[in-house]
Coordinates of C-alpha atoms (C1' of nucleotides) in Angstrom, one line a residue:
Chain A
X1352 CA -13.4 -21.5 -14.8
X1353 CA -16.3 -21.7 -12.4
X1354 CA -16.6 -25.1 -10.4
X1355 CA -20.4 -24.8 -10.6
X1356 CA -20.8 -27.9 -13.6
X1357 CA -22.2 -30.7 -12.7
X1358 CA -23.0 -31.8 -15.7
X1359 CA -20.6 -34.3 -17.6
X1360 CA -19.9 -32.7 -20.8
X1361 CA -17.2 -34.1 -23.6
X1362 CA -15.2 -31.4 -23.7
X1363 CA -11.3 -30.7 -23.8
X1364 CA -9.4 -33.9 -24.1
X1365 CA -12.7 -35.8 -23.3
X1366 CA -12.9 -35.3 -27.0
X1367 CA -11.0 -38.2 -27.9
X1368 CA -13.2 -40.3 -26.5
X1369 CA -15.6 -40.8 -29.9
X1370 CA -19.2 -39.8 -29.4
X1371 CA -21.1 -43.2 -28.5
X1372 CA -18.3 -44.5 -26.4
X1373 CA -18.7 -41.2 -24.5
X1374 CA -22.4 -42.0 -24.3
X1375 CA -21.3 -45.5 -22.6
X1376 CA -18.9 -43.9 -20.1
X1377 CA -21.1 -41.1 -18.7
X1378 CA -24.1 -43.6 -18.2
X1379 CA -21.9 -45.2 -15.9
X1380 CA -23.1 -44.9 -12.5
X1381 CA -20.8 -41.9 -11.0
X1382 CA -20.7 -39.3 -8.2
X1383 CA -20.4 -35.5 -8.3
X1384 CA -18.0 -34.0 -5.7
X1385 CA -16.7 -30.5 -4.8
X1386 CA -13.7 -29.4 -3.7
X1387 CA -12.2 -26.4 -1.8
X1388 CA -9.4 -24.0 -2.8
X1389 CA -5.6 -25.6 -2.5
X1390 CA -6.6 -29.3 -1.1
X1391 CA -4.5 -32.5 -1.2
X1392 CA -7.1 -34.8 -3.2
X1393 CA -4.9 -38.0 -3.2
X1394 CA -1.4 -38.5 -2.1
X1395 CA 1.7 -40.6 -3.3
X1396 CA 1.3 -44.1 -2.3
X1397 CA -2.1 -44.0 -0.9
X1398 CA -3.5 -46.9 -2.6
X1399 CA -7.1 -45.7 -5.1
X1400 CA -10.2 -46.8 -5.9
X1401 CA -11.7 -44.1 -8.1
X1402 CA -10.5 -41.7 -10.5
X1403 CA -11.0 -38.9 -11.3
X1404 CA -12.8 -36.4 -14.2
X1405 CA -12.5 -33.1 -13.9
X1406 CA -15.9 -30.8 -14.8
X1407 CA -14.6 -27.6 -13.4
X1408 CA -11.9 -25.9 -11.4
X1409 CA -7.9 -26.3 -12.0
X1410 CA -5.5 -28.7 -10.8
X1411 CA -2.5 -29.7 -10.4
X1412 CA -0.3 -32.5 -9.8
X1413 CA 2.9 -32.7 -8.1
X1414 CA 6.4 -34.9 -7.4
X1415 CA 8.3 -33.6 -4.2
X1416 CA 10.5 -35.3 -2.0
X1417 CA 10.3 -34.9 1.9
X1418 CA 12.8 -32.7 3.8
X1419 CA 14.0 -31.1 0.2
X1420 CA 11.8 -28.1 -1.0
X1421 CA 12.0 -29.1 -5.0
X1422 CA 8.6 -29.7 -5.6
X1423 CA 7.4 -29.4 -9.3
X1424 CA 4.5 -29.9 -10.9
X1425 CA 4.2 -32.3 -13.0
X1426 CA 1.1 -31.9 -14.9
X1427 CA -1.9 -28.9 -14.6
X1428 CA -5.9 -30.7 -15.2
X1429 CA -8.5 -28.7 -16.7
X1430 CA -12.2 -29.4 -17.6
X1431 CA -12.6 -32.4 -19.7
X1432 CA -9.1 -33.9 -17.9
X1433 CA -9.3 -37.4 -16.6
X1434 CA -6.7 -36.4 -13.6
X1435 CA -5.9 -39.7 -12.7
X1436 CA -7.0 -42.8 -14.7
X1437 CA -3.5 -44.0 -14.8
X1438 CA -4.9 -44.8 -11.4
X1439 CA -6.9 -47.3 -12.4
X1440 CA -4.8 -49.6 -13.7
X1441 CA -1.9 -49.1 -11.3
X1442 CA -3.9 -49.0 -8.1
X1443 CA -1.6 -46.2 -6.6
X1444 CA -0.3 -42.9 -7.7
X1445 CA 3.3 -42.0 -8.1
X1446 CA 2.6 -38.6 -7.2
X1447 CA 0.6 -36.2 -5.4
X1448 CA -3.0 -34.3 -6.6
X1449 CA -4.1 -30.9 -4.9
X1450 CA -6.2 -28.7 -6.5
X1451 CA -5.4 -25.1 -7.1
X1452 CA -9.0 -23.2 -7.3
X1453 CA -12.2 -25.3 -6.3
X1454 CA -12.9 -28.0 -8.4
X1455 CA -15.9 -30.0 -9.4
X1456 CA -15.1 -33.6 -10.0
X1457 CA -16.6 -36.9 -11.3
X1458 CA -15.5 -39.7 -9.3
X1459 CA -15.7 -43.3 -11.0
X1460 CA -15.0 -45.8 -9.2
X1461 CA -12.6 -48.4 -10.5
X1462 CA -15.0 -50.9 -10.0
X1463 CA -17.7 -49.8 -12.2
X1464 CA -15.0 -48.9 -14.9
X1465 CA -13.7 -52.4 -14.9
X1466 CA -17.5 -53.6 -15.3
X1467 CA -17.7 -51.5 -18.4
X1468 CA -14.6 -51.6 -19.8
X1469 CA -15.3 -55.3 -19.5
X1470 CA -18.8 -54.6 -21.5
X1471 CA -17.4 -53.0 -24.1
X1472 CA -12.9 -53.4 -25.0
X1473 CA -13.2 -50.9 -27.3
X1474 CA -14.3 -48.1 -24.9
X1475 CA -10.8 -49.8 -22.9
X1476 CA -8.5 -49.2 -25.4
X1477 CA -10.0 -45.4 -25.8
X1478 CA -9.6 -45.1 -22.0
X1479 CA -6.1 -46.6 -22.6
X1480 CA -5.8 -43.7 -25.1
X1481 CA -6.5 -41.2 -23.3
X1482 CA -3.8 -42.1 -20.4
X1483 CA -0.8 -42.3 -23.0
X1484 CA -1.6 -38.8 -24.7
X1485 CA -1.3 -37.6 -20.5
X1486 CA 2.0 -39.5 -21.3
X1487 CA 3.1 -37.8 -24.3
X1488 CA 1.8 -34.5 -22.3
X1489 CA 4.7 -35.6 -19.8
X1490 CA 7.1 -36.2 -22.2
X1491 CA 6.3 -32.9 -23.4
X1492 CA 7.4 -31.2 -20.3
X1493 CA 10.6 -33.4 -19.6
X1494 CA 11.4 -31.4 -22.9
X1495 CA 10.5 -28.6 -22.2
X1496 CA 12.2 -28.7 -19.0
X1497 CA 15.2 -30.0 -20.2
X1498 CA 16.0 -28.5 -23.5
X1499 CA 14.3 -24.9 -23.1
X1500 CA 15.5 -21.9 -21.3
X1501 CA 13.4 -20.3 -19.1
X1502 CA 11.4 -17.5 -22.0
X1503 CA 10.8 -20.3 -24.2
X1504 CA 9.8 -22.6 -21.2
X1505 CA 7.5 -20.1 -20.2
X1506 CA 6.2 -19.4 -23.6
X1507 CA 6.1 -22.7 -24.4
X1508 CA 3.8 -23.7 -21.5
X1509 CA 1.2 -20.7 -22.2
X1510 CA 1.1 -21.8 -25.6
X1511 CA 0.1 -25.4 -24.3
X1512 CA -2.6 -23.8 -22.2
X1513 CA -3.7 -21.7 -24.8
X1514 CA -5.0 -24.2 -26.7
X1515 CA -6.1 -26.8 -24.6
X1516 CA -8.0 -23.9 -22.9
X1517 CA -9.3 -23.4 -26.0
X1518 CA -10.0 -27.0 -26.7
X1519 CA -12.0 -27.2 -23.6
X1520 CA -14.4 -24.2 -24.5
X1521 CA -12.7 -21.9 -22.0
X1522 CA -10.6 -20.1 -24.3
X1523 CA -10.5 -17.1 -26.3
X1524 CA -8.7 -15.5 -29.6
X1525 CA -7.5 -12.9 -26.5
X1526 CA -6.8 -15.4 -23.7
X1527 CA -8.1 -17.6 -21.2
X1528 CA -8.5 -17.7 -17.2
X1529 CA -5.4 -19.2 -15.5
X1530 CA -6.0 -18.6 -12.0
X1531 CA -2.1 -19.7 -10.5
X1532 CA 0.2 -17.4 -9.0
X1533 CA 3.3 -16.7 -10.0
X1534 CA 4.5 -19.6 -7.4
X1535 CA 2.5 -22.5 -9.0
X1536 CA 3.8 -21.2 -12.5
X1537 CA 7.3 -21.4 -10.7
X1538 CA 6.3 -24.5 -10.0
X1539 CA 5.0 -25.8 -13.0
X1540 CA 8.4 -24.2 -14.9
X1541 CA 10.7 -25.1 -13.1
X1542 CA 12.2 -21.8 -12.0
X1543 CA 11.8 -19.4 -8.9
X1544 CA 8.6 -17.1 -8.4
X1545 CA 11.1 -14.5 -9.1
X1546 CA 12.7 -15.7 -11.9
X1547 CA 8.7 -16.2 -13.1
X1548 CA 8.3 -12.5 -12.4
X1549 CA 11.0 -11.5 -14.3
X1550 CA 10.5 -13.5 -17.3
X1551 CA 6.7 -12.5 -17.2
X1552 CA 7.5 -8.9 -17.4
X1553 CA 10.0 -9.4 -21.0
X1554 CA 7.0 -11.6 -22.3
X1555 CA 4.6 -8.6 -21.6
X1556 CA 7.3 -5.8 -22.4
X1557 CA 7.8 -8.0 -25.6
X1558 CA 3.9 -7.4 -25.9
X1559 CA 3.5 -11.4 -26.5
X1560 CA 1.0 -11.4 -23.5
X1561 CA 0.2 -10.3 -20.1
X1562 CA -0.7 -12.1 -17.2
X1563 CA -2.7 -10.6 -14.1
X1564 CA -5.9 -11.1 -12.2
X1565 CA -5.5 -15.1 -13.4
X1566 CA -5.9 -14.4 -16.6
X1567 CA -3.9 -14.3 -19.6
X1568 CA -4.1 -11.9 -22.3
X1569 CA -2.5 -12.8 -25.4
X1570 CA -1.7 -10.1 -27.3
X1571 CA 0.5 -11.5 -30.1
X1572 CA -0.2 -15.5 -30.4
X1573 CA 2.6 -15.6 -33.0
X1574 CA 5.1 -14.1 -31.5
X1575 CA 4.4 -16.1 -28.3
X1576 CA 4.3 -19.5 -30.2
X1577 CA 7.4 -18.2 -31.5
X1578 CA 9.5 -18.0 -28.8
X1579 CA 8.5 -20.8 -27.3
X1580 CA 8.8 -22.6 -30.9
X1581 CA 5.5 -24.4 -30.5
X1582 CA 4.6 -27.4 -32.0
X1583 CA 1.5 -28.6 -30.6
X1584 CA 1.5 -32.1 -32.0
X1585 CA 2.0 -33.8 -28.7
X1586 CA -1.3 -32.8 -27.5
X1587 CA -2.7 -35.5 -30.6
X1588 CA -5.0 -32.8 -31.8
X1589 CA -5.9 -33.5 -35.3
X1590 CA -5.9 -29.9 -37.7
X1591 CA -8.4 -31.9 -40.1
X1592 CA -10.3 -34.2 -38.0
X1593 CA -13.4 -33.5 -35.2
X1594 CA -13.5 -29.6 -35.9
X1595 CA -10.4 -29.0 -34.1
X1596 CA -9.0 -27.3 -37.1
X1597 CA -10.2 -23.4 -36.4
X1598 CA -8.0 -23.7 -33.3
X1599 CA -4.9 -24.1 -35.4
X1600 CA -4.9 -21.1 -37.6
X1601 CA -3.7 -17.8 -36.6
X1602 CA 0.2 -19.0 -35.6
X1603 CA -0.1 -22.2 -34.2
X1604 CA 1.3 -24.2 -36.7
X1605 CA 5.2 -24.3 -35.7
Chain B
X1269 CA 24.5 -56.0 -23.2
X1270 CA 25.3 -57.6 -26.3
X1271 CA 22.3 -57.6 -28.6
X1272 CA 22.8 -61.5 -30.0
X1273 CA 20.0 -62.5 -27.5
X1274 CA 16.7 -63.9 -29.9
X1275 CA 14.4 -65.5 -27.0
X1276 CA 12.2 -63.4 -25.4
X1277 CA 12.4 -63.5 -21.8
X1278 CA 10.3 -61.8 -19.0
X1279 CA 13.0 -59.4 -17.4
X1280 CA 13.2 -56.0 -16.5
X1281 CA 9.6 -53.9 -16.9
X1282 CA 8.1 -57.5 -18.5
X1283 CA 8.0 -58.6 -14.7
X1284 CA 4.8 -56.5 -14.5
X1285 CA 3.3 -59.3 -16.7
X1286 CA 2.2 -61.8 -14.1
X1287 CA 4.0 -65.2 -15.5
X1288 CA 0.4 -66.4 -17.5
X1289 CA 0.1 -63.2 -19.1
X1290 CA 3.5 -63.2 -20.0
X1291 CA 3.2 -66.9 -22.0
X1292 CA -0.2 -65.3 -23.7
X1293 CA 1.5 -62.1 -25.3
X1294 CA 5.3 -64.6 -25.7
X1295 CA 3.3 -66.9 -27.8
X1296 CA 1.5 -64.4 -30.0
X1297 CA 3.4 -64.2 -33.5
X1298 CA 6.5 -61.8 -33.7
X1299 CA 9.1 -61.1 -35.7
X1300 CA 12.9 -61.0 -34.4
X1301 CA 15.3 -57.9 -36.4
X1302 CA 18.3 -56.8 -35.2
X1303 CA 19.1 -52.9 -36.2
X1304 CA 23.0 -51.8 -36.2
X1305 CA 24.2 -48.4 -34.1
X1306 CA 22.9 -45.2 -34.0
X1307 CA 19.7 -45.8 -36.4
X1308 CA 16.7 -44.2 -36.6
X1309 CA 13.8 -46.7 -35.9
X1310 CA 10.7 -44.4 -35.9
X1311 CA 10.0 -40.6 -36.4
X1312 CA 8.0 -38.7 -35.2
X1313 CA 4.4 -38.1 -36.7
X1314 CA 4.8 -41.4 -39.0
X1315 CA 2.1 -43.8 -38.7
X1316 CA 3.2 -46.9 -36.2
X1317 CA 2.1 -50.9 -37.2
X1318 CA 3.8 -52.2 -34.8
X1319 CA 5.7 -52.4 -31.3
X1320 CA 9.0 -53.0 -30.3
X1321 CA 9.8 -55.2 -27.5
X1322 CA 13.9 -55.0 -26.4
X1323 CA 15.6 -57.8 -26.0
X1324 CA 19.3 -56.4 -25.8
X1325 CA 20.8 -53.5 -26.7
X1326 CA 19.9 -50.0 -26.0
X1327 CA 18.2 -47.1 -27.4
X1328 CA 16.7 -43.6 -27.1
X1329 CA 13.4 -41.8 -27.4
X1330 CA 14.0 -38.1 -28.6
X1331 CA 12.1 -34.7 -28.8
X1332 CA 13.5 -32.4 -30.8
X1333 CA 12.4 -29.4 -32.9
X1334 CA 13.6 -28.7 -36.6
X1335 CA 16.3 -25.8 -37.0
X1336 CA 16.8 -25.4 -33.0
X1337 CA 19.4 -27.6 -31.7
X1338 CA 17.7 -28.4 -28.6
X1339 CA 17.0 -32.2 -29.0
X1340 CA 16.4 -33.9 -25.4
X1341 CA 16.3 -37.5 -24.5
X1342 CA 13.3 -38.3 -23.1
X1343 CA 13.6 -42.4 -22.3
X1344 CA 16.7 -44.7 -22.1
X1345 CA 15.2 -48.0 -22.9
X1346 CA 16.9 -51.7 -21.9
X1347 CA 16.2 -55.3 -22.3
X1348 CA 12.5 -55.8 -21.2
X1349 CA 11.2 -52.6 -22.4
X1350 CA 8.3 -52.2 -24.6
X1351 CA 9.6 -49.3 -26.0
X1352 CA 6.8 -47.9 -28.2
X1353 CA 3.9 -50.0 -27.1
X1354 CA 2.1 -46.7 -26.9
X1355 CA 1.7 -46.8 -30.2
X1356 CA -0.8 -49.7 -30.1
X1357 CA -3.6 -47.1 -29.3
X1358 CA -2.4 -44.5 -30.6
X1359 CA -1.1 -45.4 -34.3
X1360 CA 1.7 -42.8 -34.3
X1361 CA 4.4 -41.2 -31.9
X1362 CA 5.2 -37.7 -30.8
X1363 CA 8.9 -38.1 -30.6
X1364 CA 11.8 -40.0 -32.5
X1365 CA 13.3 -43.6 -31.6
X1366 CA 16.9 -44.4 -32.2
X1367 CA 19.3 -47.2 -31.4
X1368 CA 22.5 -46.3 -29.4
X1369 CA 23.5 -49.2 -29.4
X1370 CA 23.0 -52.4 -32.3
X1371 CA 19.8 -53.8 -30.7
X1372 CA 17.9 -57.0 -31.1
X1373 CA 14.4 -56.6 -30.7
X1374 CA 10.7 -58.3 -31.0
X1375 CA 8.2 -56.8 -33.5
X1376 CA 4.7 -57.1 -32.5
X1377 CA 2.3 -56.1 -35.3
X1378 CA -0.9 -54.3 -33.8
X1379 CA -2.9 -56.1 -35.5
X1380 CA -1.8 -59.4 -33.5
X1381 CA -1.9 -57.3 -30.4
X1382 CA -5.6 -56.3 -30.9
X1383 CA -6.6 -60.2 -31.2
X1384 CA -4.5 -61.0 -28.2
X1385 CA -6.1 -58.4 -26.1
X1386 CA -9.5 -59.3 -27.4
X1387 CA -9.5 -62.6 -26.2
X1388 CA -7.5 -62.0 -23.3
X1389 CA -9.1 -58.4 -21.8
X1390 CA -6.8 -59.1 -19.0
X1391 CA -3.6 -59.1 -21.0
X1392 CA -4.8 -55.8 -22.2
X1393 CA -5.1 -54.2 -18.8
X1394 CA -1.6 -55.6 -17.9
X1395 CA -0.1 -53.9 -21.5
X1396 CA -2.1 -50.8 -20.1
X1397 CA -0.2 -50.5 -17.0
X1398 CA 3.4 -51.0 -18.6
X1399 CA 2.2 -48.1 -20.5
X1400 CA 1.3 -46.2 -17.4
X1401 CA 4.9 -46.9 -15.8
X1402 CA 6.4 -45.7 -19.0
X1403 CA 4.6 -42.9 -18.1
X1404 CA 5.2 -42.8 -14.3
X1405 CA 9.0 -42.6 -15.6
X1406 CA 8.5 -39.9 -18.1
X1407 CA 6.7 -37.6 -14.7
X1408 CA 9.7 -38.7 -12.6
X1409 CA 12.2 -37.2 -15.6
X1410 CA 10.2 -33.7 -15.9
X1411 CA 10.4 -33.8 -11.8
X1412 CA 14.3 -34.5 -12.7
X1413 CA 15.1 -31.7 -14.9
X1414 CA 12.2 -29.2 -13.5
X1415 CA 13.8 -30.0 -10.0
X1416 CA 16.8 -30.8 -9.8
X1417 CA 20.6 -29.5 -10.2
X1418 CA 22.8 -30.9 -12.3
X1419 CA 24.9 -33.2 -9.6
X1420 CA 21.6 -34.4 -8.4
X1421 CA 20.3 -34.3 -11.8
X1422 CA 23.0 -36.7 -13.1
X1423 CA 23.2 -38.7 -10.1
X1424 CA 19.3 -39.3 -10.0
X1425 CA 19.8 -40.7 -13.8
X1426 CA 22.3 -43.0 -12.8
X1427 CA 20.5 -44.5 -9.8
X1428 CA 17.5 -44.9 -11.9
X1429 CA 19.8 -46.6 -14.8
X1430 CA 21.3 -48.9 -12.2
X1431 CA 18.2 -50.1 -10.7
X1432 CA 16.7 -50.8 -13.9
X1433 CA 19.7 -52.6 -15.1
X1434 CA 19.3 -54.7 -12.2
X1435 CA 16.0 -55.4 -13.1
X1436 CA 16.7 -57.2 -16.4
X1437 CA 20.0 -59.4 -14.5
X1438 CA 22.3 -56.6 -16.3
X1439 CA 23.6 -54.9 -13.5
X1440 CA 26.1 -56.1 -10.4
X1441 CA 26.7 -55.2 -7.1
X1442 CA 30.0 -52.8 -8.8
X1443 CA 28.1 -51.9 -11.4
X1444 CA 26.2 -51.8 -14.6
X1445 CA 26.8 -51.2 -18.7
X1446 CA 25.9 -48.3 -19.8
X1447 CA 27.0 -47.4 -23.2
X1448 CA 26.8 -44.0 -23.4
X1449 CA 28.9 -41.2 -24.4
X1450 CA 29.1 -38.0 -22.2
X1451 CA 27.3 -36.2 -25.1
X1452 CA 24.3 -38.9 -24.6
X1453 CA 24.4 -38.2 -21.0
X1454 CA 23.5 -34.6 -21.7
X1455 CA 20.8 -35.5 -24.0
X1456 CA 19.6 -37.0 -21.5
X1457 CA 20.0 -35.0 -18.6
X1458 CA 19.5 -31.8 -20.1
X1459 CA 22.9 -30.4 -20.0
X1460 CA 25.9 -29.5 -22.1
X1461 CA 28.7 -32.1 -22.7
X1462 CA 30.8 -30.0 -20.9
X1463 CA 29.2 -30.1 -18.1
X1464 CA 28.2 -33.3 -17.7
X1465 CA 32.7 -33.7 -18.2
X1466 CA 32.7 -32.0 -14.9
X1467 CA 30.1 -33.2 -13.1
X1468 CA 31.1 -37.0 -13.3
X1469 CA 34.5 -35.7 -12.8
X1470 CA 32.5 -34.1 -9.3
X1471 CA 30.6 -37.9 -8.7
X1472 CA 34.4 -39.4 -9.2
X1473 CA 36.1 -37.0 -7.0
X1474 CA 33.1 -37.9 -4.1
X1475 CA 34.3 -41.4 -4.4
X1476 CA 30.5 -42.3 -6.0
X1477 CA 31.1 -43.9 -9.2
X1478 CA 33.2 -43.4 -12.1
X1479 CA 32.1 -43.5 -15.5
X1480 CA 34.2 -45.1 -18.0
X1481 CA 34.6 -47.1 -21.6
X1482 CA 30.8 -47.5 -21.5
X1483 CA 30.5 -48.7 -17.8
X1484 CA 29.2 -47.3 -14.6
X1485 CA 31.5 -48.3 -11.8
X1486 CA 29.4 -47.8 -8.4
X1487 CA 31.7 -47.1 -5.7
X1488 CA 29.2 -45.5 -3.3
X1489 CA 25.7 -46.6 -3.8
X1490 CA 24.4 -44.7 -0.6
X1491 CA 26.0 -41.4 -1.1
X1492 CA 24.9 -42.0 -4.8
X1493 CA 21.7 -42.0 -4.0
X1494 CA 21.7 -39.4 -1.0
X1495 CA 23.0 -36.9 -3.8
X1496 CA 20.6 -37.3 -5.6
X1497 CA 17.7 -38.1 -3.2
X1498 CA 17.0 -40.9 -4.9
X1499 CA 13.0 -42.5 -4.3
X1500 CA 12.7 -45.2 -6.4
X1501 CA 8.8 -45.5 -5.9
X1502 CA 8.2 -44.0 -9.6
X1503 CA 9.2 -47.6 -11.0
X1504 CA 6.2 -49.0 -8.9
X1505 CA 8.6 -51.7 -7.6
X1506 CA 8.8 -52.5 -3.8
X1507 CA 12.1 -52.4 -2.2
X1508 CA 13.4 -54.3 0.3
X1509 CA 16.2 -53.9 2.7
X1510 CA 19.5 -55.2 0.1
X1511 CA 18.8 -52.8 -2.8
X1512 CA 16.0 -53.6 -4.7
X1513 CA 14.6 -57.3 -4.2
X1514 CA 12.9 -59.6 -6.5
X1515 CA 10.1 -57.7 -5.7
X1516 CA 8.1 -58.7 -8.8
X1517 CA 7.0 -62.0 -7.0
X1518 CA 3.1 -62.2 -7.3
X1519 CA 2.9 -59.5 -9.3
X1520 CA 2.0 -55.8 -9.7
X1521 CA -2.0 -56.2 -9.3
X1522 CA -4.0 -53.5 -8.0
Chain C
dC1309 C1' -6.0 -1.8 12.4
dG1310 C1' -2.2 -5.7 12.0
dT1311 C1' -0.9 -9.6 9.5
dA1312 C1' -0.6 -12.6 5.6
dT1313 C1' -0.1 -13.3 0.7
dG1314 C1' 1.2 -12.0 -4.0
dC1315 C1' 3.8 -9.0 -6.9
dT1316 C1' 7.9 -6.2 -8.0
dT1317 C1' 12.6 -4.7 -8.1
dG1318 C1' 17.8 -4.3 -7.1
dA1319 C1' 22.3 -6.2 -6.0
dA1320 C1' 25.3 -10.0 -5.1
dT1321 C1' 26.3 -14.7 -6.1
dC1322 C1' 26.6 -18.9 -8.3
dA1323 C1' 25.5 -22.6 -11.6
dC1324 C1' 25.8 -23.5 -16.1
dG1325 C1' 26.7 -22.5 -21.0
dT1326 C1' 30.0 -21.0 -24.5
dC1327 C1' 34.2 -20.8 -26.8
dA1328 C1' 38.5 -22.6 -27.4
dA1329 C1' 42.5 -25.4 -27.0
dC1330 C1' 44.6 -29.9 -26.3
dT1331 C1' 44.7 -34.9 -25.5
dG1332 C1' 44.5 -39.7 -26.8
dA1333 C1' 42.3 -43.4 -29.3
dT1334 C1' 40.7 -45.1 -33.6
dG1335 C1' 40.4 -45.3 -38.5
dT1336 C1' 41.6 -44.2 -43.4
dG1337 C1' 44.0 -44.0 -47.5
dG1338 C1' 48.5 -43.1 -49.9
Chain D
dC342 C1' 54.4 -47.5 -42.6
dC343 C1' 53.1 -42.6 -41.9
dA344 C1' 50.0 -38.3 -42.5
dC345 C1' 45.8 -37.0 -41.6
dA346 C1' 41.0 -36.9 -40.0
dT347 C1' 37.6 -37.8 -36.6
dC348 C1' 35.6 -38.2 -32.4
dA349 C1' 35.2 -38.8 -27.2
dG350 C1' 37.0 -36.8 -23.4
dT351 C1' 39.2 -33.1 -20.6
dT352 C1' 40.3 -28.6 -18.9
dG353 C1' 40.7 -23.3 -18.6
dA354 C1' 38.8 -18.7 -19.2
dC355 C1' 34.9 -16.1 -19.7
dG356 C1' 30.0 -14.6 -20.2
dT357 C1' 25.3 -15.0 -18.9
dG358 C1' 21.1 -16.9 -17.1
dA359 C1' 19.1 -18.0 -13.0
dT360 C1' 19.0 -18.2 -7.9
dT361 C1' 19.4 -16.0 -3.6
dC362 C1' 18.7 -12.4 -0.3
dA363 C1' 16.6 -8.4 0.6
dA364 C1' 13.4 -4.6 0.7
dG365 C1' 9.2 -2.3 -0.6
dC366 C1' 4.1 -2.1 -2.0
dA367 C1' 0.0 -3.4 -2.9
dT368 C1' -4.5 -5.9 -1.7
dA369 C1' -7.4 -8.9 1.2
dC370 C1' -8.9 -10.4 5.6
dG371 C1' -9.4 -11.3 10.6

DNA sequence: CGTATGCTTGAATCACGTCAACTGATGTGG
DNA sequence: CCACATCAGTTGACGTGATTCAAGCATACG
């Protein structure tokens, strides 16, 4: 939303991350950046030293290939996102990190998290835990990009916003603040800006939602998670556990 | 290949394991099971006690939602793979796993894992990053089908199949196994049988490769790869000028 | 002002899906 | 042995979903 936090709060997908090993990780010494509108942050190949955690602001992250103009988005970071832990272990990133609106980060440096991880294996395999429900996230999208035409892809990806909007405190019953244009949602889609348009307008004449102003109003969460046949369970939220459950009544659940 | 193969070796995505690492985790306790043709192995949302390590054979991971038939492959895994070690941390998966092919494989119980990696915190940042590549690949896939045509589609998989293969001593100079049927290859690419029919009729026609009787017969690796722009960076491995290399040597550190 | 950027719409084109028919290989039971 | 079923592959005709090209309007900003 705003990029004014600079405060680490555990929050969105942070959440997973139990309460005292979150205590452990935010003691760890860090540093508080801000970042302007539409900036690379890393790029593909460049080797890293810190990763990382997102306190405000949207981003995305991107695969493109020089001289072709195919670039997709591969992933879109919120508040509470760790954007690129994967990072640590790897030492380079297989893609490319620019953020969309201005961000406010937490930037840990690999050599600190090493030290703590170090301290404390079980805060690791957390960490660890985190990076593979990115992964299942990613596997997500190969679906959805793959086996979903472009309503339900659409759909399908408001519905995963929706809630992890919501999971992040930023989200309401009526919507939340997605601040991309129609060109980053091509992007993150798979389709042309005009295809995006047109698809945008059924969804509203459907009166699912509407989108304008970055922000999406959600008139008829159902009938949204309907066409897009959501099923959240990749996200690894638990309907019972760590008062997650509210989020899933009122037509989440498939 | 053939699936008789009962010694682990390091081959393939295992190379990641520096050679020391690789005794550690060879030497922990494991059971050897063979599973015949097209059987399911896990499903989705059932808790997971255990990781599977290939040693031959082949098999699918698969999304796919009840009553919609609009299941999508969303990893091909080969000798070397640890096909669901993400299931260490996270005790349950978000797709389905099925053999393709009878499969012989190494079944590492999570509990032995956790000792392993408690004595050897190392070893667990090394099983970290194999996760991470898993989940490199799974980005490069959604770039694949977000990005992507069909030709290029198709001819991206197939690079990425052949220099895998090559990876684990499967694949040749000609060619590589690859023991699909054109009804696999649009699981996995995202497209009708049909049209995968005509589009490998397309790569035959272009003097590429032809696909036939469970083979991939390269023709044409450049053009191959020109068609589909192939950038083989996603697999973290560093090539050299002739094809890939043996560019494991020293490892994958940071 | 003028220019840039985002949104919207129409018309033409093309990529891909759908439906359907036919082939050849393999397998089964009478 | 044949009659029959099944399944992978192949191709044609046709329909549709999505891209492309183009124009027109807003709003924001120097």
């Amino acid at each position: 939303m705003d990029a004014s936090q600079t405060e680490l709060r555990r929050t969105g997908m942070l959440l997973h991350l139990p309460p005292d090993r979150w205590e452990m990780l935010s003691a760890v010494p860090h540093e508080i950046r801000r970042f302007g509108a539409r900036e690379a942050i890393s790029l593909k190949g460049e080797p890293v030293e810190r990763s990382l955690l997102m306190l405000g602001g949207t981003m995305g992250r991107y695969i493109s290939r020089p001289g072709r103009d195919d670039r997709q988005m591969v992933a879109l970071q919120i508040a509470g996102d760790f954007v690129d832990l994967h990072a640590f272990p790897l030492g380079m990133l297989d893609h490319d990190v620019r953020t969309i609106t201005p961000v406010t980060l937490a930037l840990f440096e690999h050599r600190v998290l090493r030290e703590v991880v170090e301290r404390s294996p079980d805060l690791g395999i957390d960490l660890w835990r985190l990076t593979l429900i990115d992964g299942a996230i990613h596997r997500h999208w190969a679906f959805r990009m793959g086996a979903m035409r472009a309503l339900s892809r659409m759909a399908d990806f408001l519905c995963e916003m929706d809630l992890r909007m919501r999971l992040c405190g930023e989200g309401e019953d009526r919507g939340f603040v997605l601040p991309l244009t129609q060109s980053d949602l091509a992007d993150a889609c798979g389709m042309t800006p005009v295809h995006v348009n047109r698809v945008l307008r059924d969804l509203r004449e459907d009166g699912c939602c509407t989108l304008s102003a970055g922000r999406v109003a959600i008139h008829d969460r159902a009938r949204l998670a309907s066409i897009a046949g959501f099923d959240p369970s990749f996200l690894f939220v638990e309907p019972d556990g760590s008062g997650y459950r509210s989020l899933f009544e009122g037509g989440f659940r498939s």
